[in-house]
GROMACS .gro file of C-alpha atoms in nm:
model
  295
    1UNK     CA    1   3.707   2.252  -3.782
    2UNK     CA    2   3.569   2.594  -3.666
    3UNK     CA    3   3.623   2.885  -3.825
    4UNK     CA    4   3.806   3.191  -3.594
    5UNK     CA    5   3.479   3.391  -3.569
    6UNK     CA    6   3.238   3.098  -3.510
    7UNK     CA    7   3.007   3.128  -3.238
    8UNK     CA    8   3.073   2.925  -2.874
    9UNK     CA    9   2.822   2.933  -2.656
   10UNK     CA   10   2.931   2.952  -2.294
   11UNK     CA   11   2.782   2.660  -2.094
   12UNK     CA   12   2.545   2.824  -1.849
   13UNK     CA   13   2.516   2.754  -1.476
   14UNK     CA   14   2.297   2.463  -1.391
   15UNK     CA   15   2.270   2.649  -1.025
   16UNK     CA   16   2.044   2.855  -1.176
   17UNK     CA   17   1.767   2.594  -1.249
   18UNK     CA   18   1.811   2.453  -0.886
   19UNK     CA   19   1.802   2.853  -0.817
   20UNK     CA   20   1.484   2.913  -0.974
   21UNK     CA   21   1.307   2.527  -0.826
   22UNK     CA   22   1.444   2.673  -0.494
   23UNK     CA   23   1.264   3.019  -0.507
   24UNK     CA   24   0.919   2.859  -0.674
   25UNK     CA   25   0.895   2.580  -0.343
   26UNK     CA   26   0.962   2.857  -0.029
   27UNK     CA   27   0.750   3.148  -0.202
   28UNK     CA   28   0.552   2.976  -0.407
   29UNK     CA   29   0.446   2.675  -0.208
   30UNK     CA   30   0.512   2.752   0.130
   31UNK     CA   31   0.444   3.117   0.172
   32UNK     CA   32   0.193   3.145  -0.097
   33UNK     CA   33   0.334   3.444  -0.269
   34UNK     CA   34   0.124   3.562  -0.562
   35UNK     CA   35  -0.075   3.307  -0.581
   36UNK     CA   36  -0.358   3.283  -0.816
   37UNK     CA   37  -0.545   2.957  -0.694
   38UNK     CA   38  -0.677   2.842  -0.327
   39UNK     CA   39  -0.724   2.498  -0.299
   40UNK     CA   40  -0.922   2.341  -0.043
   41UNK     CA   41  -0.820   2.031   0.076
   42UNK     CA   42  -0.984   1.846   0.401
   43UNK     CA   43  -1.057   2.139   0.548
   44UNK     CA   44  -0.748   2.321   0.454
   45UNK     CA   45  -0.656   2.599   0.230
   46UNK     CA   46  -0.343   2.639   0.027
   47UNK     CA   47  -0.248   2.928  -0.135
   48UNK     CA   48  -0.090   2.777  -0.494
   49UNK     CA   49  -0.011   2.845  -0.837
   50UNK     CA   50  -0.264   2.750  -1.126
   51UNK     CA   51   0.066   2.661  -1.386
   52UNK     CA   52   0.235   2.435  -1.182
   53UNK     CA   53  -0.171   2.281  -1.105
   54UNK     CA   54  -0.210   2.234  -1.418
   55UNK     CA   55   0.061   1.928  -1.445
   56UNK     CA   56  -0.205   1.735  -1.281
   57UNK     CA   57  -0.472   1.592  -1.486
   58UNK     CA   58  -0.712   1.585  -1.203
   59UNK     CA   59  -0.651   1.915  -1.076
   60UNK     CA   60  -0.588   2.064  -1.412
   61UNK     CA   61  -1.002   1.938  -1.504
   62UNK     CA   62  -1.102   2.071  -1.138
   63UNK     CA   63  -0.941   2.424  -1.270
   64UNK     CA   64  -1.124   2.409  -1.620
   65UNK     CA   65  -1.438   2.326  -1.478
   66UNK     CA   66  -1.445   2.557  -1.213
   67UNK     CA   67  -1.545   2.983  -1.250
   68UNK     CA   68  -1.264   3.210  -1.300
   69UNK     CA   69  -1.462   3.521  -1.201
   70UNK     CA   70  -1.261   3.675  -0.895
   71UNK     CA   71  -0.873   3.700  -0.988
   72UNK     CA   72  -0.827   3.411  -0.753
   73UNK     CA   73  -1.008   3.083  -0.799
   74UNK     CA   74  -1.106   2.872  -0.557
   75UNK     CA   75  -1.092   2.513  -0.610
   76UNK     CA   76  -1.266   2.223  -0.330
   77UNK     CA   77  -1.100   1.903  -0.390
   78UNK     CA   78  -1.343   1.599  -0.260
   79UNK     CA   79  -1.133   1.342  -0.115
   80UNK     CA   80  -1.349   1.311   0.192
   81UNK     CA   81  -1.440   0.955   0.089
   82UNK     CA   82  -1.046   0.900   0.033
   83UNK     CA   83  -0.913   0.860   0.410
   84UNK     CA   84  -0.537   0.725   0.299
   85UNK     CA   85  -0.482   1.055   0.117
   86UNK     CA   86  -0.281   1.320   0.225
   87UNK     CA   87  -0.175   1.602   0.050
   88UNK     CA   88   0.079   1.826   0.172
   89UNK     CA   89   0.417   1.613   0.003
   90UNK     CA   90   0.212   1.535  -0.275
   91UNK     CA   91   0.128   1.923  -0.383
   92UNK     CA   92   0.502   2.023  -0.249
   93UNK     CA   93   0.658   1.757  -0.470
   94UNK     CA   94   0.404   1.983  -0.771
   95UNK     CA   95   0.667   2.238  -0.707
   96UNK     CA   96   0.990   2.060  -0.609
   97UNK     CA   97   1.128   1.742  -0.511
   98UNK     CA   98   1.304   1.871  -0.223
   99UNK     CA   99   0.932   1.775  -0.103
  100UNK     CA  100   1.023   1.438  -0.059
  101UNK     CA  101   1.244   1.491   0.240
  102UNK     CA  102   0.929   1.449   0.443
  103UNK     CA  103   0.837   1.087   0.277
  104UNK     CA  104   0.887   0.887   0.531
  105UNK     CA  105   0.753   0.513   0.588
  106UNK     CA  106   0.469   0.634   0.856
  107UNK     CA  107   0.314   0.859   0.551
  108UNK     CA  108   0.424   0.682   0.254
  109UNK     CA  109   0.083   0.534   0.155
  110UNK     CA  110  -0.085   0.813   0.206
  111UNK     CA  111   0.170   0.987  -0.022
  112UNK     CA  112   0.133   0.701  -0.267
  113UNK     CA  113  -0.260   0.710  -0.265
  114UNK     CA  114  -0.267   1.119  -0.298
  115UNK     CA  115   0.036   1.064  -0.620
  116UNK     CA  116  -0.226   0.837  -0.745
  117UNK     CA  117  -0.530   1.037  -0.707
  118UNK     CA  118  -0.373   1.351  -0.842
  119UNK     CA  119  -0.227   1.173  -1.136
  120UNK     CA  120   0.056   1.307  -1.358
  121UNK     CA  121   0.313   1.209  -1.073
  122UNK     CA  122   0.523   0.861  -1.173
  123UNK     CA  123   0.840   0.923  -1.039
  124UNK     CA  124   0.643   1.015  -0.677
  125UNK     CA  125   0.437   0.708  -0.729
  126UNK     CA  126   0.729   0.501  -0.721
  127UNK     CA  127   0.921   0.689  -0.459
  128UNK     CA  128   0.615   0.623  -0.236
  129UNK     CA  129   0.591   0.277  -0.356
  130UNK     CA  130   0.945   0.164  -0.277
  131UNK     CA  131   0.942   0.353   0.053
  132UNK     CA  132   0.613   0.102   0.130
  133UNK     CA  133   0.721  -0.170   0.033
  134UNK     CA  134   1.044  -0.135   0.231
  135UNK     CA  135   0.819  -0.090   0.550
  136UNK     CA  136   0.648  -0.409   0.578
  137UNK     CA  137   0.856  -0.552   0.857
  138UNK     CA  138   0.760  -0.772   1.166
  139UNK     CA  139   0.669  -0.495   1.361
  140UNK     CA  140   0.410  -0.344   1.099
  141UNK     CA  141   0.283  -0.660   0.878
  142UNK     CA  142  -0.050  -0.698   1.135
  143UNK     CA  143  -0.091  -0.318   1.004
  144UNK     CA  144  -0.037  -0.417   0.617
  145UNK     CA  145  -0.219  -0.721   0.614
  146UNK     CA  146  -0.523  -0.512   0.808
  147UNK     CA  147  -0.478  -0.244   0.531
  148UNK     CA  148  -0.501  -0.501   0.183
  149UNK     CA  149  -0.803  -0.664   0.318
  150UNK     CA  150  -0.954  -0.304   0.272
  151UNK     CA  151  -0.851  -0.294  -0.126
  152UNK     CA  152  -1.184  -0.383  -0.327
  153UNK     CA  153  -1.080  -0.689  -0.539
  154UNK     CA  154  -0.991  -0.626  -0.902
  155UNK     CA  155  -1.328  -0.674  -1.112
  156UNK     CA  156  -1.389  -1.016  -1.247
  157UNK     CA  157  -1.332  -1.035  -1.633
  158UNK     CA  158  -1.677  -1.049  -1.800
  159UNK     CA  159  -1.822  -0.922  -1.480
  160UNK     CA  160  -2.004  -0.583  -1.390
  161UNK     CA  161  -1.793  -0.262  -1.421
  162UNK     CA  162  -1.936  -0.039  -1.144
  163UNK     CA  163  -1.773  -0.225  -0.875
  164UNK     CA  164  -1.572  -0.051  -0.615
  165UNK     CA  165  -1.180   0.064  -0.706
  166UNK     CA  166  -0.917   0.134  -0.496
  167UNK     CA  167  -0.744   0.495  -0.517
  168UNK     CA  168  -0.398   0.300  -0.507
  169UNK     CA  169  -0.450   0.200  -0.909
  170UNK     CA  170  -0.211  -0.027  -1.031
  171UNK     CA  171  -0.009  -0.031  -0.699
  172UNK     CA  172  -0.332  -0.178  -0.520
  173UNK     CA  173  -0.227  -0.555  -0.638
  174UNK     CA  174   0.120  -0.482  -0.628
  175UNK     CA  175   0.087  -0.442  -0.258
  176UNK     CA  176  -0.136  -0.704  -0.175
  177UNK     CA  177   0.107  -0.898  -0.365
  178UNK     CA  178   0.419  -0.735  -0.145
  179UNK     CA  179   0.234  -0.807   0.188
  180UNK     CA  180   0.173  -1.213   0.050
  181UNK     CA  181   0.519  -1.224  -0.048
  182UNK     CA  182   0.642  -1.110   0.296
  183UNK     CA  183   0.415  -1.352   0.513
  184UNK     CA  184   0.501  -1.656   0.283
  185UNK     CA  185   0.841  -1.615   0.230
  186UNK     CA  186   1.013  -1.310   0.415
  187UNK     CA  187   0.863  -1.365   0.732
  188UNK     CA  188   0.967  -1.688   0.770
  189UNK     CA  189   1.307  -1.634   0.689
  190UNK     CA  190   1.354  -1.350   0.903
  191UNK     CA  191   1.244  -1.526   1.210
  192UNK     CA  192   1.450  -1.824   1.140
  193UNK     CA  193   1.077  -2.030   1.213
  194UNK     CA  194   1.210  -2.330   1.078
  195UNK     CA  195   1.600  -2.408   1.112
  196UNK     CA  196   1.575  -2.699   0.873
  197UNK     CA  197   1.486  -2.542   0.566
  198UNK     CA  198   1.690  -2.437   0.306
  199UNK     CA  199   1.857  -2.075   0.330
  200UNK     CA  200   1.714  -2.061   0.748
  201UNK     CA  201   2.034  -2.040   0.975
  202UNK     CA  202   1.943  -2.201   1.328
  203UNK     CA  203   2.144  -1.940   1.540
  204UNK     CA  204   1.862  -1.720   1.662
  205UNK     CA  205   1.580  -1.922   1.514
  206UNK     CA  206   1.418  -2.226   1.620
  207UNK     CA  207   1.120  -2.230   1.873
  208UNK     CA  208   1.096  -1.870   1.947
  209UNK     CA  209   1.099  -1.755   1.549
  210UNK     CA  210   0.869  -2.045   1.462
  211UNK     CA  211   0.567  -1.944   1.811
  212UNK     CA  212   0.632  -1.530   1.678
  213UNK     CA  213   0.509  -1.690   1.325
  214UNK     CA  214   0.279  -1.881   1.454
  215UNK     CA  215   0.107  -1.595   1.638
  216UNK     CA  216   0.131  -1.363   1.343
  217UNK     CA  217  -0.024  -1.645   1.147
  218UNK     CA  218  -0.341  -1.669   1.391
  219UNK     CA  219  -0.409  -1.337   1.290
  220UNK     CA  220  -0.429  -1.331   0.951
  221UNK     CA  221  -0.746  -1.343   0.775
  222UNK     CA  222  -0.898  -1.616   0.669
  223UNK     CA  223  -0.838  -1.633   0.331
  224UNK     CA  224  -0.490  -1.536   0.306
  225UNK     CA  225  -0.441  -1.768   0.583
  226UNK     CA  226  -0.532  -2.060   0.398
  227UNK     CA  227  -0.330  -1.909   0.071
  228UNK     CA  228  -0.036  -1.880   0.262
  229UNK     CA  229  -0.050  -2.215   0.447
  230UNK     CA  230  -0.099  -2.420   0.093
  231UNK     CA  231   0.186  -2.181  -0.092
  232UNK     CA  232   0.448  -2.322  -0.241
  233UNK     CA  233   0.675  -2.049  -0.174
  234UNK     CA  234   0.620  -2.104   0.243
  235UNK     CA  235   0.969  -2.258   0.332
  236UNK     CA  236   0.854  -2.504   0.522
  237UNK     CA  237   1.000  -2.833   0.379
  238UNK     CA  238   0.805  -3.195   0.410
  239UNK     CA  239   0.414  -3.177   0.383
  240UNK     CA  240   0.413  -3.348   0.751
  241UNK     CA  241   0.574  -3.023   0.903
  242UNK     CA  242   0.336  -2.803   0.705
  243UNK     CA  243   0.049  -2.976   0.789
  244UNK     CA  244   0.171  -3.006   1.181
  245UNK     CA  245   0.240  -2.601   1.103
  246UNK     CA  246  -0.119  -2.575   1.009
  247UNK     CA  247  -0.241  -2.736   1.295
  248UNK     CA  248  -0.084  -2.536   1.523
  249UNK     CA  249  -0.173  -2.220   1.379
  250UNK     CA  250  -0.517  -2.292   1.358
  251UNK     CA  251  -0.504  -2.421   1.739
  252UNK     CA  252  -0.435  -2.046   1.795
  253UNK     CA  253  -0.687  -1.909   1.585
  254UNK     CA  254  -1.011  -2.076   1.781
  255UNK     CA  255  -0.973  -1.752   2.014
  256UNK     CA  256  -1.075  -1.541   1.784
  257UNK     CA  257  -1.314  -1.736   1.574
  258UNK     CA  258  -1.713  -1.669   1.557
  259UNK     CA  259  -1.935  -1.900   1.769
  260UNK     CA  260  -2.028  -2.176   1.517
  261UNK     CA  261  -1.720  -2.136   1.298
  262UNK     CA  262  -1.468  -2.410   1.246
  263UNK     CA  263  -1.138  -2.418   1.077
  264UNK     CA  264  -0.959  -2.752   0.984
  265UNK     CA  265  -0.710  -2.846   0.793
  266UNK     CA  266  -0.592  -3.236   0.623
  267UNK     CA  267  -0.330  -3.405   0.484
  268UNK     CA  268  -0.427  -3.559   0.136
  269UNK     CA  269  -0.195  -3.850   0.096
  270UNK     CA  270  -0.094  -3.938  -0.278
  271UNK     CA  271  -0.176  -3.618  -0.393
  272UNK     CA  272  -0.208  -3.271  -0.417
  273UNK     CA  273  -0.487  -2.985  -0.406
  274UNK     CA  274  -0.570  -2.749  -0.640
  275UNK     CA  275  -0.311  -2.520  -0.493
  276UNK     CA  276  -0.061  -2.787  -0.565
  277UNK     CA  277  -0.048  -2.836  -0.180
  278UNK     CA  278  -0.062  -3.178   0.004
  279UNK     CA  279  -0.214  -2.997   0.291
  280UNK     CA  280  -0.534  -2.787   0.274
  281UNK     CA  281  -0.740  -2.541   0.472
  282UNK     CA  282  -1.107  -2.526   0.497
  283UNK     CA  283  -1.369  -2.317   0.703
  284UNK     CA  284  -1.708  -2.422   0.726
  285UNK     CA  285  -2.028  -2.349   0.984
  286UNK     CA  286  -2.171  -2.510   1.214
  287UNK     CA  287  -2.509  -2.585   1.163
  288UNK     CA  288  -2.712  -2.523   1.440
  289UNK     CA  289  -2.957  -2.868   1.573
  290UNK     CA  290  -3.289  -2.870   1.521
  291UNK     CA  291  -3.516  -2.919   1.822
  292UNK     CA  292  -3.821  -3.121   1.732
  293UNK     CA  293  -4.124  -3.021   1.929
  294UNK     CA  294  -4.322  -3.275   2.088
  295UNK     CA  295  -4.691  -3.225   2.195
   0.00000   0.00000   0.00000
């Protein structure tokens, strides 16, 4: 029990936190008030604050490593070579989150791969994330599936280290593995492509969902083509339908094929392929004929 004279501390107003965030994002970030470092940034300047820098390990070793002679230091972040990043959200969000207001799904990667390239910035990494992966849609998968064929492949286990990484980290795979997942089993369902399997309604499916997959199909790369064809998780049903599903698609995809190249698929009968597919994909070359010269 307290004693008459004990101390109570009066709660204080948490409107002065969100106060004080307010004031540091409009004069700070915006207008540039008293600020102590200019960042350069693909050809732009920003007038910022060293302290609130600093909670990025990458800019914080820029700052370190850079002279301090004039009272305002100038700091040239390269990111030239780094074409999905795009700073403006990412250095707001430095000083506030009201920042994120301006995520939206058209900038979202480029948020996510500046988050990632800064470093020091989870909670915006997953914002961005999330905001991607909600985006791959019908209307924007050619776009995604266009975008992870650009990610440099993980580095073999055992193999050489200096191979190429992707500024997207950890969220690289993830959305490779998001833009699969949507083709294989999303897609599908969306467009109703094949009223017979389980969970696909046949109300505004049937031939027209099943030609718009087919025609999304044709454009996929080759590789993820064939991984999405001989996937289990394609909702397809018998290994006849897949394998007539196959044909079809790769009927298509002869338009935009090399001269030489070939694409076939077969049905192995009484068993399965590696994949743990009855059906399976292959593309080969044509060799050219040899003309024997006669004298």
């Amino acid at each position: 029990m307290r004693g008459r004279n004990a101390f109570c501390r009066t709660p204080y107003p948490t409107s002065h936190n969100e106060e004080i965030v307010d004031h540091l994002y409009h004069a700070g970030f915006q207008m540039g008030n008293y600020a102590d470092t200019i960042l350069h940034v693909h050809g732009r300047q920003y007038r910022l604050h060293a302290i609130l820098l600093s909670k990025s390990p990458y800019l914080a070793h820029l700052m370190s490593t850079s002279p301090a002679n004039a009272p305002t230091r100038n700091i040239h972040v390269p990111i030239e070579e780094e074409p999905e990043v795009t700073e403006e959200v990412t250095l707001g969000y430095l000083y506030s989150s009201v920042s994120l207001e301006m995520l939206r799904p058209n900038n979202a990667r480029a948020v996510l791969a500046a988050a990632c390239f800064l470093g020091g910035l989870p909670d915006l990494c997953a914002y961005a994330y999330e905001t991607c992966r909600a985006s791959i849609s019908v209307d924007t998968v050619d776009e995604w599936v266009r975008f992870v064929e650009t990610i440099p492949a993980p580095p073999e286990e055992g193999g050489p280290t200096d191979v190429p990484t992707s500024v997207f980290g950890p969220y690289a795979g993830q959305l490779r593995a998001d833009v699969f997942q949507f083709l294989v089993a999303t897609l599908p369902h969306d467009l109703q492509a094949f009223p017979g399997s389980e969970g696909a309604q046949a109300a505004n499916g049937g031939a027209s969902g099943l030609e718009s997959l087919l025609h999304i199909y044709a454009r996929v790369p080759f590789d993820m083509f064939k991984q999405a064809i001989e996937a289990q998780e394609l909702p397809i049903g018998s290994d006849q339908a897949r394998f007539q599903f196959a044909k079809a698609a790769i009927a298509l995809r002869k338009k935009g094929l090399g001269h030489g190249v070939e694409e076939t698929v077969v049905l192995a009968f009484g068993g399965t392929t590696s994949s743990g597919s009855a059906v399976h994909v292959t593309r080969k070359v044509k060799k050219r004929p040899l003309w024997k010269v006669t004298k």
